Amino acid sequence: MSPAPLPPVAEPFQLPFHYGALHMIGVDYLVDPEPVRVTLAKHHPALAAADFAGRALVSLNYQLYFAQYAFGGGITQEIEINIIAHPADAGDRVPDVTYAQYAQGWDQTRLLGIARIHVLCDNPLAIDAGRRLYAEPKHPGWFEVHMPSPNGDTAGRWNVLCKHAETAAGDTLERRDTDVFSLTADLAGLPATPVNNTPITGYGTTDEGRALAGPMVIHQPGHWHPLDTSDTERVRVTVHDETTEAGQDLVRLIGEASPSGAWTYQSAPVAAHQRPYYLRTGPAEVG
């Protein structure tokens, strides 16, 4: 059997794509596997849903990231709706791990990856790159967010509101003032375990029906927060528009399920502009 060719890298993109900074929150839901299998077969027929003690895993992932280019810089926000899955023909190679073990990176095969069902993004360049490089089902959206920051609120509160948008002439984003869905999380005071669950295998399916996988390597550990039913009010996904495919799938896949875990990663500051002070050699004070 001859080696398989690598997927082409579409112009004008280059790989790997390097992140200058990355801030994200993910929320995991252990759910009824049957709706997950139906949805996965529709989007990624070469994949099978991961099995965690008879439950499937749906994961939401909001990202805010910066990238430097030769011509300057760009900031992107996006949110993914994912199903944790593996190649259907590799089931005998997938390790038998619990959800907690998976969340802490025990799967060293990296066969348990994210099968993207919907990705909403506010950067037309990133939308194009995601579609052409990784076969992501990526579409326009924009965001109103509140998140932990060293330049403001440092508590563990996240509020991500995804809103409608369309691509317009000149590869620009045209915002709509209508909500799609929101993710809120208050992780303050919850136990957090440092984890390094990368590379993250991201699965896609091309328009021609060919499955592909692309790894994402995060260079520093993040944090995983185990959750139980008592934390339901701390973390919540709310669908505001059930006429959208993303909204319909969230209702169908998650429903009233309680979150099983949340995970965060925030790039460390690389520099700080400090508070100024007066010089003694300045003009004499008047008084």
C-alpha positions as MATLAB code, in Angstrom:
seq = 'MSPAPLPPVAEPFQLPFHYGALHMIGVDYLVDPEPVRVTLAKHHPALAAADFAGRALVSLNYQLYFAQYAFGGGITQEIEINIIAHPADAGDRVPDVTYAQYAQGWDQTRLLGIARIHVLCDNPLAIDAGRRLYAEPKHPGWFEVHMPSPNGDTAGRWNVLCKHAETAAGDTLERRDTDVFSLTADLAGLPATPVNNTPITGYGTTDEGRALAGPMVIHQPGHWHPLDTSDTERVRVTVHDETTEAGQDLVRLIGEASPSGAWTYQSAPVAAHQRPYYLRTGPAEVG';
ca = [
       0.000    0.000    0.000;
       1.488    3.338   -1.063;
       1.640    6.280    1.395;
      -1.333    8.632    1.322;
      -0.692   12.162    0.013;
      -1.021   15.103    2.367;
      -3.924   17.507    1.833;
      -2.839   20.554   -0.182;
      -2.140   23.879    1.524;
      -4.351   26.381   -0.260;
      -2.829   29.686   -1.338;
      -2.075   32.167    0.187;
      -1.990   30.298    3.512;
       1.039   28.800    5.221;
       1.218   26.014    7.794;
       1.724   25.692   10.638;
      -0.394   28.652   11.696;
       1.166   30.281   14.760;
      -0.951   31.902   17.483;
       0.533   34.998   19.112;
      -1.933   34.737   22.019;
      -4.851   32.459   22.798;
      -7.676   32.727   25.342;
     -10.413   30.125   25.432;
     -13.037   28.333   27.445;
     -14.564   24.955   26.715;
     -17.555   23.186   28.251;
     -18.183   19.439   27.965;
     -21.524   17.598   28.139;
     -21.986   13.851   28.514;
     -25.210   13.154   26.631;
     -27.498   10.562   25.067;
     -25.429    8.944   22.286;
     -28.180    8.322   19.728;
     -28.773   11.947   18.583;
     -24.995   12.392   18.550;
     -24.517    9.382   16.256;
     -27.185   10.666   13.852;
     -25.645   14.152   13.714;
     -22.117   12.801   13.350;
     -23.129   10.505   10.474;
     -24.629   13.506    8.684;
     -21.491   15.638    8.950;
     -18.628   13.125    9.233;
     -19.598    9.633    8.027;
     -16.059    8.271    8.471;
     -16.120    8.966   12.228;
     -17.670    7.250   15.233;
     -18.710    8.952   18.465;
     -16.488    8.309   21.474;
     -18.057    6.164   24.183;
     -17.688    7.242   27.809;
     -19.513    4.608   29.876;
     -22.433    4.622   27.462;
     -22.543    8.400   26.967;
     -21.351   10.568   24.093;
     -19.466   13.824   24.586;
     -20.435   17.185   23.081;
     -17.969   20.024   23.608;
     -18.260   23.785   23.053;
     -15.104   25.831   22.639;
     -14.864   29.637   22.496;
     -11.550   31.130   21.339;
     -10.113   34.629   21.210;
      -6.727   34.702   19.496;
      -4.156   37.032   17.992;
      -1.888   36.280   15.040;
       0.978   38.281   13.582;
       1.373   38.415    9.825;
       3.989   40.012    7.579;
       1.541   42.857    6.923;
       0.500   43.367   10.566;
      -1.781   41.637   13.026;
      -5.261   40.174   13.262;
      -7.673   39.312   16.076;
     -10.233   36.521   15.729;
     -13.099   35.212   17.840;
     -14.878   31.953   17.155;
     -16.902   29.261   18.878;
     -16.993   25.587   17.940;
     -19.711   23.004   18.533;
     -17.898   19.667   18.539;
     -18.547   15.973   19.024;
     -15.695   13.954   20.490;
     -15.085   11.201   17.955;
     -12.531    8.891   16.384;
     -12.077    7.245   12.977;
     -14.696    4.495   12.681;
     -12.106    1.986   11.452;
      -9.817    2.646   14.435;
     -12.159    1.648   17.253;
      -9.842   -1.153   18.361;
      -7.024    1.349   18.862;
      -8.968    3.855   20.981;
      -8.014    3.595   24.661;
     -10.660    2.783   27.260;
     -10.684    5.984   29.322;
     -13.231    7.747   31.472;
     -14.327   11.283   30.682;
     -12.118   12.675   33.475;
      -9.129   10.737   32.153;
      -9.777   11.979   28.612;
     -10.078   15.572   29.841;
      -6.696   15.266   31.560;
      -4.929   14.003   28.447;
      -4.670   10.259   29.042;
      -5.392    9.425   25.393;
      -1.885    9.501   23.981;
      -3.039    8.082   20.636;
      -4.902   11.373   20.001;
      -7.526    9.394   18.129;
     -10.174   10.955   20.374;
     -10.542   14.292   18.637;
     -13.032   17.059   17.957;
     -15.414   16.534   15.049;
     -16.561   20.023   14.222;
     -20.299   20.329   13.627;
     -20.589   24.131   13.554;
     -17.978   26.890   13.832;
     -19.082   30.534   14.031;
     -16.329   33.109   13.465;
     -15.959   36.887   13.184;
     -12.952   36.968   10.816;
     -13.583   36.357    7.071;
      -9.914   35.404    6.552;
     -10.116   32.793    9.327;
     -13.413   31.487    7.916;
     -11.796   30.987    4.519;
      -8.695   29.378    6.018;
     -10.706   27.006    8.201;
     -12.817   25.854    5.282;
     -10.008   25.425    2.767;
      -7.284   24.037    5.033;
      -9.156   21.925    7.588;
     -12.607   21.377    6.031;
     -14.230   23.162    8.963;
     -17.959   23.962    8.715;
     -17.129   27.597    9.426;
     -19.626   30.443    9.051;
     -19.943   34.127   10.008;
     -20.877   35.232   13.503;
     -19.809   37.909   15.961;
     -19.511   38.109   19.717;
     -20.142   40.139   22.817;
     -17.988   38.775   25.630;
     -16.983   39.232   29.246;
     -13.995   37.189   30.315;
     -11.246   37.057   32.961;
      -8.444   39.490   32.173;
      -5.397   40.917   33.972;
      -6.581   44.297   32.637;
      -9.938   44.070   34.364;
     -11.997   41.400   36.054;
      -9.678   38.579   37.127;
     -12.443   36.352   38.563;
     -13.517   33.208   36.755;
     -16.588   34.638   35.026;
     -17.133   34.105   31.303;
     -20.061   35.342   29.235;
     -19.956   34.637   25.496;
     -22.886   35.778   23.353;
     -22.779   34.668   19.711;
     -24.754   36.815   17.276;
     -25.766   36.579   13.624;
     -23.504   37.925   10.869;
     -22.997   37.631    7.127;
     -20.009   38.090    4.859;
     -20.257   41.198    2.710;
     -18.406   42.707   -0.221;
     -14.668   43.076    0.163;
     -14.403   40.142    2.577;
     -15.905   42.123    5.434;
     -18.283   41.020    8.156;
     -21.791   42.466    8.274;
     -23.172   42.212   11.818;
     -26.797   41.526   12.691;
     -28.248   42.524   16.052;
     -29.854   39.146   16.731;
     -28.588   36.441   19.084;
     -27.829   32.831   18.164;
     -26.763   31.271   21.486;
     -24.769   32.110   24.587;
     -22.379   30.393   26.969;
     -22.041   31.601   30.560;
     -19.715   30.196   33.196;
     -18.715   31.219   36.696;
     -15.682   29.101   37.565;
     -14.563   31.189   40.552;
     -13.749   28.991   43.531;
     -14.011   25.707   41.652;
     -11.120   23.244   41.847;
      -8.854   23.392   38.796;
      -6.399   20.763   37.607;
      -3.503   21.796   35.343;
      -3.783   19.717   32.169;
      -1.952   19.348   28.881;
      -4.431   17.677   26.574;
      -2.683   18.484   23.302;
      -2.165   18.043   20.455;
      -5.893   18.324   19.901;
      -6.932   16.355   16.831;
      -9.501   18.264   14.805;
     -11.529   16.235   12.287;
     -13.092   17.579    9.117;
     -14.797   16.240    6.006;
     -14.204   17.868    2.635;
     -16.922   18.692    0.113;
     -15.769   15.597   -1.792;
     -16.430   13.457    1.284;
     -12.817   12.869    2.227;
     -12.028   12.812    5.961;
      -8.977   14.605    7.280;
      -7.372   15.367   10.624;
      -5.365   18.403   11.725;
      -3.569   18.660   15.083;
      -3.408   21.823   17.187;
      -0.561   22.053   19.694;
      -0.930   24.345   22.718;
       2.494   24.984   24.205;
       1.500   25.484   27.859;
      -0.901   23.627   30.182;
      -4.446   24.848   30.657;
      -6.902   24.116   33.478;
      -9.724   21.601   33.732;
     -12.612   22.113   36.149;
     -14.629   18.954   36.963;
     -18.344   19.721   37.297;
     -21.360   17.870   38.650;
     -25.106   18.465   38.860;
     -24.628   20.947   41.685;
     -22.758   23.204   39.242;
     -25.586   23.424   36.700;
     -26.303   27.064   37.529;
     -22.624   27.947   37.237;
     -22.354   26.885   33.595;
     -25.161   27.272   31.095;
     -25.711   27.191   27.348;
     -28.786   29.076   26.139;
     -30.156   28.857   22.599;
     -31.718   32.153   21.511;
     -32.552   31.245   17.904;
     -33.773   27.698   17.322;
     -34.302   28.365   13.601;
     -30.554   28.142   12.948;
     -28.820   24.810   12.375;
     -26.461   25.528   15.261;
     -29.366   26.269   17.585;
     -31.304   23.190   16.514;
     -28.289   20.924   17.020;
     -27.553   22.380   20.454;
     -31.132   21.702   21.552;
     -31.079   18.211   20.060;
     -27.650   17.194   21.357;
     -27.450   18.865   24.774;
     -31.045   19.535   25.758;
     -31.245   19.788   29.548;
     -28.004   17.882   30.224;
     -25.749   19.129   33.007;
     -22.143   20.068   32.164;
     -19.511   17.494   33.099;
     -16.465   19.725   32.941;
     -15.046   23.059   31.831;
     -11.553   23.873   30.659;
      -9.726   27.125   30.120;
      -6.497   28.368   28.632;
      -5.212   31.922   28.770;
      -1.929   33.104   27.337;
       0.381   34.716   29.866;
       1.111   38.439   29.389;
       4.432   39.005   27.608;
       4.981   42.613   28.681;
       3.454   45.242   30.967;
       3.370   49.020   30.617;
       3.823   50.273   34.197;
       2.356   53.246   36.041;
       4.180   56.553   35.376;
       5.833   58.709   38.029;
       6.879   62.383   38.271;
      10.473   63.506   37.773;
      12.148   65.875   40.258;
      13.640   67.816   37.357;
      10.228   68.962   36.089;
       8.908   72.557   36.313;
       8.670   73.994   39.821;
       5.274   73.530   41.435;
       3.124   76.631   41.688;
       1.535   77.177   45.044;
];
